[in-house]
PDB file of C-alpha atoms and ligand atoms in Angstrom:
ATOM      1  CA  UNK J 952     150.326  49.678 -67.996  1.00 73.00           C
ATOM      2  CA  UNK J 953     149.258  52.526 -66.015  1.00 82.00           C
ATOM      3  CA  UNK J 954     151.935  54.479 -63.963  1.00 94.00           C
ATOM      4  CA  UNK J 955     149.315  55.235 -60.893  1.00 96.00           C
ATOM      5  CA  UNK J 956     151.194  57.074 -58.396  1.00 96.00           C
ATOM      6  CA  UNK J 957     148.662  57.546 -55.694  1.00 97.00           C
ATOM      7  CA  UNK J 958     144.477  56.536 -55.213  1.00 98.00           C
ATOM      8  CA  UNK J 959     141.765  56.797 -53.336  1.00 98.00           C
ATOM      9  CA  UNK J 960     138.393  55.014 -53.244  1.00 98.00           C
ATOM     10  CA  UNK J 961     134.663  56.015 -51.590  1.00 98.00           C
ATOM     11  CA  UNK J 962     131.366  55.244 -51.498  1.00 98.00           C
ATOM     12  CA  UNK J 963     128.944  58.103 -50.693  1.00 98.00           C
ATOM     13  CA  UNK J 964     125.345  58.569 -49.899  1.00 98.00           C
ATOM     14  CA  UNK J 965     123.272  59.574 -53.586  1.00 98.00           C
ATOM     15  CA  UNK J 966     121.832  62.730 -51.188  1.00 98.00           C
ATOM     16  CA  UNK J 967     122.114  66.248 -52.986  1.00 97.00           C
ATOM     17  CA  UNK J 968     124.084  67.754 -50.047  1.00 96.00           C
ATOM     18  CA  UNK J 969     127.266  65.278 -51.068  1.00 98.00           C
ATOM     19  CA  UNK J 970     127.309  66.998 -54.216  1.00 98.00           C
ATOM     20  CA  UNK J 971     129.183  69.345 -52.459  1.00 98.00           C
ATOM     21  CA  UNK J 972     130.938  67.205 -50.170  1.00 98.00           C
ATOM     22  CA  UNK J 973     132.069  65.151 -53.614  1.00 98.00           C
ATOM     23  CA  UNK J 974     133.427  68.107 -55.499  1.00 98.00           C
ATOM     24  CA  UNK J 975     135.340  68.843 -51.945  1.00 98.00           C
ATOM     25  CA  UNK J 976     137.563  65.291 -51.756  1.00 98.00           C
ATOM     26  CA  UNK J 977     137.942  65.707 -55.178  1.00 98.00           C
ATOM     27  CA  UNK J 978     139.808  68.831 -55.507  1.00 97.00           C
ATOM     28  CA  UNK J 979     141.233  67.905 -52.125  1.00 98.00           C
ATOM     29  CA  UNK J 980     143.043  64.809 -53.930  1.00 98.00           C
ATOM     30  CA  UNK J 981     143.944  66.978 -57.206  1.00 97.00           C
ATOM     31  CA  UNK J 982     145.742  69.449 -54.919  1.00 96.00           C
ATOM     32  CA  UNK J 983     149.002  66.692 -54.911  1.00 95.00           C
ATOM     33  CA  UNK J 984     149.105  68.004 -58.212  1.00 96.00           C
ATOM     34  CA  UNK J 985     149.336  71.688 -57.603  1.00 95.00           C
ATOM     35  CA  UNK J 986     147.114  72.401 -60.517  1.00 95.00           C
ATOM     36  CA  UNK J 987     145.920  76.159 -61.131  1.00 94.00           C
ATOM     37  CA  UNK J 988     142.730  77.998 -60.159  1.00 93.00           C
ATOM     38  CA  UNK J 989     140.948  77.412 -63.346  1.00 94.00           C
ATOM     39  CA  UNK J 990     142.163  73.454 -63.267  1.00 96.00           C
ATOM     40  CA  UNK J 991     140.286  73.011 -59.485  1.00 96.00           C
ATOM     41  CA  UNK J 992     137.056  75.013 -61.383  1.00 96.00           C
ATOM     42  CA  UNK J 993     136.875  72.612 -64.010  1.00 97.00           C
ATOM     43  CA  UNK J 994     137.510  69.475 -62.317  1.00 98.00           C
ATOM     44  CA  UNK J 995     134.879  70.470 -59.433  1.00 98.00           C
ATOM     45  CA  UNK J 996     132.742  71.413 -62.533  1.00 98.00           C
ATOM     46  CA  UNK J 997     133.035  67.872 -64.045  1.00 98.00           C
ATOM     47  CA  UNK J 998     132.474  66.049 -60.672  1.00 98.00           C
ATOM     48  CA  UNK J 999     129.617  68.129 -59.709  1.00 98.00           C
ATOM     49  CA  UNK J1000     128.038  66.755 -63.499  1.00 98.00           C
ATOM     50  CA  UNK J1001     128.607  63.197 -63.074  1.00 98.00           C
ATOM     51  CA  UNK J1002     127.891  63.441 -59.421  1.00 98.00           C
ATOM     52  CA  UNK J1003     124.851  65.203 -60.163  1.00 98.00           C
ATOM     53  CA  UNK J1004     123.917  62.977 -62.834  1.00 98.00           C
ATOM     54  CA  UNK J1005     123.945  59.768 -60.159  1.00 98.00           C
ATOM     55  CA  UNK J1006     121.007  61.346 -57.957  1.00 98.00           C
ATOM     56  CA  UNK J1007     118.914  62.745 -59.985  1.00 97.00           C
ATOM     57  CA  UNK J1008     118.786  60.596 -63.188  1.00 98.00           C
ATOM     58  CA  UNK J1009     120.288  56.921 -61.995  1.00 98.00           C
ATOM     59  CA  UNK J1010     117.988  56.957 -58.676  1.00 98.00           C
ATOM     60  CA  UNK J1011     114.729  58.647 -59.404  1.00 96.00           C
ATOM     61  CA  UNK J1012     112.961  57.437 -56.849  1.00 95.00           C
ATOM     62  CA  UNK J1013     115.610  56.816 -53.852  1.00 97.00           C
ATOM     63  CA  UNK J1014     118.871  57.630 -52.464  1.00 98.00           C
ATOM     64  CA  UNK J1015     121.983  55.168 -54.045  1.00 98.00           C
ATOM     65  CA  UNK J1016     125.145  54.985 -53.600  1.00 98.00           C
ATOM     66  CA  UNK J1017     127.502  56.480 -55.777  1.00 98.00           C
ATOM     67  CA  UNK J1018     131.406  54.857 -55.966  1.00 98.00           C
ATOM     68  CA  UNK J1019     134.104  57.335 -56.618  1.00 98.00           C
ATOM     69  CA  UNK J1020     137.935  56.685 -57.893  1.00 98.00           C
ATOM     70  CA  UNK J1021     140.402  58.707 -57.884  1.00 98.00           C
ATOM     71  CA  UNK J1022     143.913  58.036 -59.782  1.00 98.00           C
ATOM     72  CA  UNK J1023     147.127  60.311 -60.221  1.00 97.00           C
ATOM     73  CA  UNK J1024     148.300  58.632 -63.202  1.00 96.00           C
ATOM     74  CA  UNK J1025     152.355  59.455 -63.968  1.00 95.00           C
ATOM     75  CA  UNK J1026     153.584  62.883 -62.800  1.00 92.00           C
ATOM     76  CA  UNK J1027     150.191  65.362 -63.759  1.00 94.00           C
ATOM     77  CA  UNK J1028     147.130  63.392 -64.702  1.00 97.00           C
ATOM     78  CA  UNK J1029     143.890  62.927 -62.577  1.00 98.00           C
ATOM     79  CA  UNK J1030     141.973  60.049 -63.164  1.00 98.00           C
ATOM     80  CA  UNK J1031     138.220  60.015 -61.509  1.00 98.00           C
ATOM     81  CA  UNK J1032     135.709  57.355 -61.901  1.00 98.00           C
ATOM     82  CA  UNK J1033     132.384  57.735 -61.106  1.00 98.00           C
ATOM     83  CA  UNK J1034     129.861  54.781 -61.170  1.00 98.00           C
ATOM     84  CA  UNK J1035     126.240  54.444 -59.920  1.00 98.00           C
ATOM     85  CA  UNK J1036     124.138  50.920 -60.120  1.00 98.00           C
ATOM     86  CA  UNK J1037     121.265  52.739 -61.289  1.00 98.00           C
ATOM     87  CA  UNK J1038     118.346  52.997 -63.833  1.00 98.00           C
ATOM     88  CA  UNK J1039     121.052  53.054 -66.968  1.00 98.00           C
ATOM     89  CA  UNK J1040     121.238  55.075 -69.793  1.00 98.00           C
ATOM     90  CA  UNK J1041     118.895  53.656 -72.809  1.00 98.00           C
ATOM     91  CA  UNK J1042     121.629  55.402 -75.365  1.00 98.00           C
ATOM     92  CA  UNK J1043     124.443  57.047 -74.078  1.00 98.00           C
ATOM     93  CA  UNK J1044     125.526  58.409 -77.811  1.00 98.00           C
ATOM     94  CA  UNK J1045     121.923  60.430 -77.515  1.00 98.00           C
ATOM     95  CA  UNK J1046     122.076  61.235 -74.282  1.00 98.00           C
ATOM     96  CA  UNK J1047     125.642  62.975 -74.558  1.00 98.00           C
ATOM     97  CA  UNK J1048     124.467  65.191 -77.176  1.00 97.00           C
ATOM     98  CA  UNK J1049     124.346  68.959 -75.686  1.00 95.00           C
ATOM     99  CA  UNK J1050     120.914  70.187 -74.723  1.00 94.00           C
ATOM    100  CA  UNK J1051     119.778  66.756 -74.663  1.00 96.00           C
ATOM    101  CA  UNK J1052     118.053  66.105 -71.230  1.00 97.00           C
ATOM    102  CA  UNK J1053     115.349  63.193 -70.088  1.00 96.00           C
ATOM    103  CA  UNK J1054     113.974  65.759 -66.857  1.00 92.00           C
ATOM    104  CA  UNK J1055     113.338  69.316 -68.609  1.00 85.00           C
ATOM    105  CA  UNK J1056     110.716  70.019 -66.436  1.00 85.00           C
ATOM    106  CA  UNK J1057     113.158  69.667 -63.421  1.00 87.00           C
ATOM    107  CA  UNK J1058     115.044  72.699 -65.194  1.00 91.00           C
ATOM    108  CA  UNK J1059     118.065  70.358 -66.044  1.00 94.00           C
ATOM    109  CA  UNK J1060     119.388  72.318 -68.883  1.00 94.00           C
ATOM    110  CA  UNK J1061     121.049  69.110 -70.619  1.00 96.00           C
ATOM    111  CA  UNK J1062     124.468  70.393 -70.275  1.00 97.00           C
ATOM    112  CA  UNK J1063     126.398  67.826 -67.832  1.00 98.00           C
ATOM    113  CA  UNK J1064     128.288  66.021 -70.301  1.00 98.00           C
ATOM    114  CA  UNK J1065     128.783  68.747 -72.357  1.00 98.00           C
ATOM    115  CA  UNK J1066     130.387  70.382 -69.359  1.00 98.00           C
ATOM    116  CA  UNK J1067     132.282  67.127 -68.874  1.00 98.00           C
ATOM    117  CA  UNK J1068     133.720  66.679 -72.022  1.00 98.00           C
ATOM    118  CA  UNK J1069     134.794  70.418 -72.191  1.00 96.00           C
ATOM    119  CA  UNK J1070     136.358  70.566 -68.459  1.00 97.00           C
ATOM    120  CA  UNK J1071     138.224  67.864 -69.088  1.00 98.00           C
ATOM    121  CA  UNK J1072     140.616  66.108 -71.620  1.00 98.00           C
ATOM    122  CA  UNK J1073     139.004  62.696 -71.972  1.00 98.00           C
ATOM    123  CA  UNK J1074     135.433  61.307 -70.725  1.00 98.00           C
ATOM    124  CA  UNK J1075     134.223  57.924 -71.394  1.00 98.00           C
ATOM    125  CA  UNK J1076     130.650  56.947 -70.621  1.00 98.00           C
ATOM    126  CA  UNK J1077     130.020  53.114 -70.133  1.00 98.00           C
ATOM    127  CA  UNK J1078     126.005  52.118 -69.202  1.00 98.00           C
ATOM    128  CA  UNK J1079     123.841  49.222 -69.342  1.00 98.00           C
ATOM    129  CA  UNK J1080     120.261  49.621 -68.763  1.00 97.00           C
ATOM    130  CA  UNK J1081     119.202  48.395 -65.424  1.00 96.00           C
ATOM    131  CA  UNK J1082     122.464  47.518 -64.061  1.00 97.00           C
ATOM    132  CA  UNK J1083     124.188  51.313 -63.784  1.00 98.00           C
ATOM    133  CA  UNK J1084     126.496  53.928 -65.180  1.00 98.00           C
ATOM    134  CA  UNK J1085     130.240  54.524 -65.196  1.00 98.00           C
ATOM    135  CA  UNK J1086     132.059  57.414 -65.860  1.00 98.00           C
ATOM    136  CA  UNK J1087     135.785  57.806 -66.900  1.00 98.00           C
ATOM    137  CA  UNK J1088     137.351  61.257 -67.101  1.00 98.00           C
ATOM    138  CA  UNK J1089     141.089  62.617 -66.876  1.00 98.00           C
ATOM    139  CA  UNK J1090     142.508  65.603 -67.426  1.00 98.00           C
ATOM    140  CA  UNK J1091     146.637  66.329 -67.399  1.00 97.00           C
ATOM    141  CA  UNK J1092     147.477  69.218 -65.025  1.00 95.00           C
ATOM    142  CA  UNK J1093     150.175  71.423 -65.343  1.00 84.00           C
ATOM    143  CA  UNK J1094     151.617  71.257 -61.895  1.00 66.00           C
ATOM    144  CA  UNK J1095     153.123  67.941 -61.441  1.00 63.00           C
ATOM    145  CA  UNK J1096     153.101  65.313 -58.768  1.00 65.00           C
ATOM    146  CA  UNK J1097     155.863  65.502 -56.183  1.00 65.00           C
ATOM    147  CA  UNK J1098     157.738  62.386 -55.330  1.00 64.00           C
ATOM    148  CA  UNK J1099     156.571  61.445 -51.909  1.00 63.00           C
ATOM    149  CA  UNK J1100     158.873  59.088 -49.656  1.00 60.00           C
ATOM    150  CA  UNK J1101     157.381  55.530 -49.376  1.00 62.00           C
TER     151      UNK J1101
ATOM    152  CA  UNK T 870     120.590  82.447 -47.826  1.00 63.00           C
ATOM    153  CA  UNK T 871     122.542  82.790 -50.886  1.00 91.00           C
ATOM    154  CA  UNK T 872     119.977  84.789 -52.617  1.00 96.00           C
ATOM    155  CA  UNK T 873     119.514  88.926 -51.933  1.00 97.00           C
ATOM    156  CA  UNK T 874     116.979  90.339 -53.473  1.00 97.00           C
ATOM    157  CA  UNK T 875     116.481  93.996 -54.391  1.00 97.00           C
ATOM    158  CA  UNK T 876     113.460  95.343 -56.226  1.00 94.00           C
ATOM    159  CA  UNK T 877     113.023  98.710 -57.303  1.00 89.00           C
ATOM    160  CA  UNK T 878     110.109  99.062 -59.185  1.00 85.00           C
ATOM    161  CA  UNK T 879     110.339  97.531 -62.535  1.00 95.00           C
ATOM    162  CA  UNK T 880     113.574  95.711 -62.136  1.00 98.00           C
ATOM    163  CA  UNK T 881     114.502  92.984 -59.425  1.00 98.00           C
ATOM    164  CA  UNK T 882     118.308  92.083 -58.851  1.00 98.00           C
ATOM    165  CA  UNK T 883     119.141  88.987 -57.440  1.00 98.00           C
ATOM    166  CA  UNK T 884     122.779  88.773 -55.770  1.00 98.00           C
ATOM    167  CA  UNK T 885     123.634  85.360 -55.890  1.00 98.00           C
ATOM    168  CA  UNK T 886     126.209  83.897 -53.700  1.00 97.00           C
ATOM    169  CA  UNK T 887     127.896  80.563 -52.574  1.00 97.00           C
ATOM    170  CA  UNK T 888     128.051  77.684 -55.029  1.00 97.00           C
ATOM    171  CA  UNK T 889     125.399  77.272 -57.328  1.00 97.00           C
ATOM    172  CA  UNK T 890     124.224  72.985 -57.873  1.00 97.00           C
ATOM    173  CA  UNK T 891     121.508  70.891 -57.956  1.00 97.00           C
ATOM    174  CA  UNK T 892     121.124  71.244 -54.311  1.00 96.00           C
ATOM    175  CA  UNK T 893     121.319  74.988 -53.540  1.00 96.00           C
ATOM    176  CA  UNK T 894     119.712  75.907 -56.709  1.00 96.00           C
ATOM    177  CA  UNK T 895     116.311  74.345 -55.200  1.00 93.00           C
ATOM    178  CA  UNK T 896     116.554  77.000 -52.806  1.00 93.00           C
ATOM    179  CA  UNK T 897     117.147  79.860 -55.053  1.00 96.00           C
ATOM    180  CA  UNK T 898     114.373  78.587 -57.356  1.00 96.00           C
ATOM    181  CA  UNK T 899     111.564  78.848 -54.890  1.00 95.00           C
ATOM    182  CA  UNK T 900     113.065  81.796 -52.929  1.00 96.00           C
ATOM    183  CA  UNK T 901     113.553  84.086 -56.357  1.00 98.00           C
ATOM    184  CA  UNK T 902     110.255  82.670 -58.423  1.00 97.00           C
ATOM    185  CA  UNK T 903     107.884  83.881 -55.320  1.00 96.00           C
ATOM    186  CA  UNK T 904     109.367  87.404 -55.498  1.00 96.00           C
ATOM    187  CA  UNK T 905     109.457  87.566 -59.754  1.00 96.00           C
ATOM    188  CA  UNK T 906     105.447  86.227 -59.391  1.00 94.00           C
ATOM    189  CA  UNK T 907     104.605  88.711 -56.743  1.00 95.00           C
ATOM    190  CA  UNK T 908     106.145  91.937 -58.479  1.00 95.00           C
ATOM    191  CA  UNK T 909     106.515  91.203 -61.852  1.00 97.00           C
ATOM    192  CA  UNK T 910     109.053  93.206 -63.021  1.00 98.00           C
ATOM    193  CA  UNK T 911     110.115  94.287 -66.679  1.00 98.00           C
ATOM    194  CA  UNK T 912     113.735  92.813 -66.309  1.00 98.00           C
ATOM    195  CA  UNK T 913     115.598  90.260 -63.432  1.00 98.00           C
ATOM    196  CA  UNK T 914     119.120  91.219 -63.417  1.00 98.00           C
ATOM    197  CA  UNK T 915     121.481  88.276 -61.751  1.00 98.00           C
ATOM    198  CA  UNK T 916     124.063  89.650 -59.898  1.00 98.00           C
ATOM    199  CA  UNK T 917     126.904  86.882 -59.946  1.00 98.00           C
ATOM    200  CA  UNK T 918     129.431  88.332 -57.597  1.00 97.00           C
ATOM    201  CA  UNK T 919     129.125  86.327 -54.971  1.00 97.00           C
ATOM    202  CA  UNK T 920     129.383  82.990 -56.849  1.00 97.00           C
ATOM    203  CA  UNK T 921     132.379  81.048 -56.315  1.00 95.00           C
ATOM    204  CA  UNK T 922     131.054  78.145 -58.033  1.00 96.00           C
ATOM    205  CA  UNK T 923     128.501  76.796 -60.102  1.00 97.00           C
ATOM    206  CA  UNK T 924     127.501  73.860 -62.515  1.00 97.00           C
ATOM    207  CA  UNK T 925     124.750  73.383 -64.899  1.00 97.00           C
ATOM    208  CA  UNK T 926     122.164  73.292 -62.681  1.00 97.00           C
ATOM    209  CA  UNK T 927     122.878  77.278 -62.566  1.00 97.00           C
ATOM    210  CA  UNK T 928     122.139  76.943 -66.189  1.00 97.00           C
ATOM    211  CA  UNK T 929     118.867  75.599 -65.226  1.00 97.00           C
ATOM    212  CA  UNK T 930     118.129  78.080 -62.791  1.00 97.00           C
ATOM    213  CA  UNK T 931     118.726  81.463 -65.233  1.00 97.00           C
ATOM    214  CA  UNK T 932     117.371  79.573 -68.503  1.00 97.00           C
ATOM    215  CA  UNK T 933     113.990  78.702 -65.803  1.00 96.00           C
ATOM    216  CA  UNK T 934     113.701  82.162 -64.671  1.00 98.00           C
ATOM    217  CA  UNK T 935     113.660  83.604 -68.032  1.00 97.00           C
ATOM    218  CA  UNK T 936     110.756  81.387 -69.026  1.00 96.00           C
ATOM    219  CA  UNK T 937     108.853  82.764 -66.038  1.00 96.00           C
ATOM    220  CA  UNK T 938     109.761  86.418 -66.894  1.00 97.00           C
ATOM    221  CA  UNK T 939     108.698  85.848 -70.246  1.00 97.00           C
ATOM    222  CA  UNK T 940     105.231  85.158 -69.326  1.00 97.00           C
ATOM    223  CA  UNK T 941     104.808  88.995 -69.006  1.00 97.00           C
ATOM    224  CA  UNK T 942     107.179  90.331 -72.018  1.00 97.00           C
ATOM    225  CA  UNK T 943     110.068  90.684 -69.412  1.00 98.00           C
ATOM    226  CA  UNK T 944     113.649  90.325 -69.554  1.00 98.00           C
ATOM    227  CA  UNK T 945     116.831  88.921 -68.330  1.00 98.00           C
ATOM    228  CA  UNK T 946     120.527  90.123 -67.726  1.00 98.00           C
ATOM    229  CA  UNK T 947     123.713  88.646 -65.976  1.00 98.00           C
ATOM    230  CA  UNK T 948     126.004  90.950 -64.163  1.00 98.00           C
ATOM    231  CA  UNK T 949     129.369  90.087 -62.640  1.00 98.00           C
ATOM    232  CA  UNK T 950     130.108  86.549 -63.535  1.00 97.00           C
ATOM    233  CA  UNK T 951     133.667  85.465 -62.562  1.00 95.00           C
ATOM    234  CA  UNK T 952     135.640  83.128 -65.028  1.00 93.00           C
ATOM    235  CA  UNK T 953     134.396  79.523 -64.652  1.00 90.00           C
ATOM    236  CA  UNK T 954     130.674  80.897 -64.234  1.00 95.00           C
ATOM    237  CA  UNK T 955     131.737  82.910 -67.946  1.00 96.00           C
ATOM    238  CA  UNK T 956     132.970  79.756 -69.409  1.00 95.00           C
ATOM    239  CA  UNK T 957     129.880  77.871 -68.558  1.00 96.00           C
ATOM    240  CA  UNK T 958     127.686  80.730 -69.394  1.00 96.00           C
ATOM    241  CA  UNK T 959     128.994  80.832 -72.728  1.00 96.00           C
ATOM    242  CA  UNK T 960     128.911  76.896 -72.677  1.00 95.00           C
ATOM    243  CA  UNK T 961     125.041  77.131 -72.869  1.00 95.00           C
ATOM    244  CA  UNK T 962     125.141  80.089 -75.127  1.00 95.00           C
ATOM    245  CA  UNK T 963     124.231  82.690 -72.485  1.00 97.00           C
ATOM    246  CA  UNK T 964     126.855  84.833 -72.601  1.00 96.00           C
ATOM    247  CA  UNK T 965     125.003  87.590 -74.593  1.00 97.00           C
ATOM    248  CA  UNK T 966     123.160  87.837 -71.270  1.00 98.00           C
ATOM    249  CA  UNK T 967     126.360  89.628 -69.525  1.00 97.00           C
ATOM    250  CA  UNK T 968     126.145  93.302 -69.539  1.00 92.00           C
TER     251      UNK T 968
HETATM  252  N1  ATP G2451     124.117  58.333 -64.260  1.00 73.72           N
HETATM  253  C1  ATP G2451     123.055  58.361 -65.083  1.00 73.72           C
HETATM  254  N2  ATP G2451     122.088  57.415 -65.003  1.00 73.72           N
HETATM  255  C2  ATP G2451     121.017  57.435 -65.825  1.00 73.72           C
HETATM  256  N3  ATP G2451     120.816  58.380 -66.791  1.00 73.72           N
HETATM  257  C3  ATP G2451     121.746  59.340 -66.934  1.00 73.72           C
HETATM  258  C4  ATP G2451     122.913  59.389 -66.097  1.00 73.72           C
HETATM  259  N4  ATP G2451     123.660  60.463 -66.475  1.00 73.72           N
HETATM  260  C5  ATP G2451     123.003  61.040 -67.495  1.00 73.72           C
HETATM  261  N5  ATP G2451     121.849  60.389 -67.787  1.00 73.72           N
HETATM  262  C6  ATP G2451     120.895  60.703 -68.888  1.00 73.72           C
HETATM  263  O1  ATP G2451     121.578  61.518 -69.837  1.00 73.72           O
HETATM  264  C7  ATP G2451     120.876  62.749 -70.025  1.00 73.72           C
HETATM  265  C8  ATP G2451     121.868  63.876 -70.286  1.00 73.72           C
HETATM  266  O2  ATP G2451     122.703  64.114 -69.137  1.00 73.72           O
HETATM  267  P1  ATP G2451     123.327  65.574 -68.935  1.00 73.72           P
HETATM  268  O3  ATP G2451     124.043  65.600 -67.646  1.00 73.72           O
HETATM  269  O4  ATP G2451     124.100  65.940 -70.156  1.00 73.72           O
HETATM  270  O5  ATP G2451     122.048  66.512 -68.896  1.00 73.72           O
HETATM  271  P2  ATP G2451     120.958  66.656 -67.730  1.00 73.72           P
HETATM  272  O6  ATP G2451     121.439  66.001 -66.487  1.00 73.72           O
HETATM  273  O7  ATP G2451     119.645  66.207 -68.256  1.00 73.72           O
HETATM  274  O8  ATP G2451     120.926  68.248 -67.513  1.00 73.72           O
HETATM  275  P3  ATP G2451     122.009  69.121 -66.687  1.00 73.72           P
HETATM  276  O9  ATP G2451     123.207  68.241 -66.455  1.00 73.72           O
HETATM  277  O10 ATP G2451     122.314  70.275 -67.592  1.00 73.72           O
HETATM  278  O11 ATP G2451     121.347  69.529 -65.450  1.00 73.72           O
HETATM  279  C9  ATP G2451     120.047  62.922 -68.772  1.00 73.72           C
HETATM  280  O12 ATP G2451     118.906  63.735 -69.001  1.00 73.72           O
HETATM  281  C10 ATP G2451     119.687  61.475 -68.427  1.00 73.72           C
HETATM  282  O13 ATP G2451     118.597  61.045 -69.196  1.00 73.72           O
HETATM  283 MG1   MG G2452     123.312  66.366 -65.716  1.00 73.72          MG
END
């Protein structure tokens, strides 16, 4: 069983100007956990990839929605879910490889789930082509989450 | 803005500021790629500074620049990078770039 302390739910707009607007709730939500400098960087990092990742490569052609989760799991871990109902990912063991990238001549460098996996302690990638992609990360901060009444 | 260019002759710095994504870096594309086409200069230095942020479409942006410069011989350089735009730097193998 997971010990979830506090969550949070959203949908937002798939529009390029929530990317920063994503990163922003995000790191608003982590702050319960009074993580560091370089924590914030890395989880704004992450969510900008996966965020990212929803507008450009799940809806080519239009503007989705993208369905956000947020989770402080026991005293210091962030949960964050991040699902589109997009195009799908044909093989997500490919596509995770670094450099690998389906839009080079959009200048994506193929580094989002490198940066992922790197930023944060655990990323899972679910997809099924035509239906959408989910994305699981958490990382374990070292500030801790303070005991709120109620 | 978040792009200030300076040219002096054969080298053009670009002071980059704000938080570099998939949305601003559209911007900083089209805004830095008319001035590098226009003046072609022997080396684009990227003046990071400014940057409080910044996520692989960053990458993009400097690894998309250099293939332009190529096209005449010229180079690239990263100045000033603070440490998350370091880590990702060195992420994409880049990090020879910072001088
Ligand atoms: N949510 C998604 N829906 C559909 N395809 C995806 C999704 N996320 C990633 N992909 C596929 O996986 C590939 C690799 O993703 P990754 O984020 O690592 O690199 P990129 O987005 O191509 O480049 P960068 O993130 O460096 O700009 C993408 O090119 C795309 O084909
Ligand atoms: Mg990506």
């Amino acid at each position: 069983m997971q010990d979830i302390r506090n969550y949070m739910k959203m949908t937002i707009s798939g529009q390029s100007k929530n990317e920063a607007l994503a990163r922003m709730c995000v790191s608003a939500f982590a702050a319960q956990l009074d993580p560091t400098i370089e924590e914030i960087s890395d989880i704004k990092a992450a969510v900008s990839e996966a965020v990212t990742n929803c507008i450009v490569h799940a809806y080519p052609d239009k503007i989705g929605d993208i369905f956000i989760e947020l989770k402080i799991i026991g005293e210091d871990t962030i949960y964050i879910k991040i699902k589109d109902k997009g195009i799908g990912i044909p093989d997500v063991k490919k596509a995770m490889e670094p450099l690998f990238t389906t839009s080079p001549e959009t200048e994506r460098a193929g580094l989002g789930f490198a940066v992922m996996e790197s930023f944060m302690d655990r990323l899972s990638v679910r997809s099924k082509e035509g239906s959408g992609t989910t994305v699981i990360m958490t990382k374990r901060l070292n500030g801790r989450y303070e005991q709120t009444d109620k | 803005m978040s792009v200030q260019l300076k040219n002096s002759g054969d080298i053009l710095i670009a002071f980059l500021s704000g938080e570099i994504d998939h949305h601003a870096a559209a911007e900083m594309r089209f805004f830095i790629d008319g001035e590098l086409e226009r003046s072609m200069p022997k080396l684009i230095v990227f003046d990071f500074s400014g940057v409080e942020f910044m996520d692989s479409s960053g990458i993009g942006l400097v690894l998309g620049r250099i293939r332009v410069i190529s096209g005449w011989g010229g180079k690239a350089a990263i100045e000033n990078p603070r440490p998350l735009i370091r880590k990702m730097l060195s992420l994409a193998g880049l990090q020879k770039l910072i001088r």
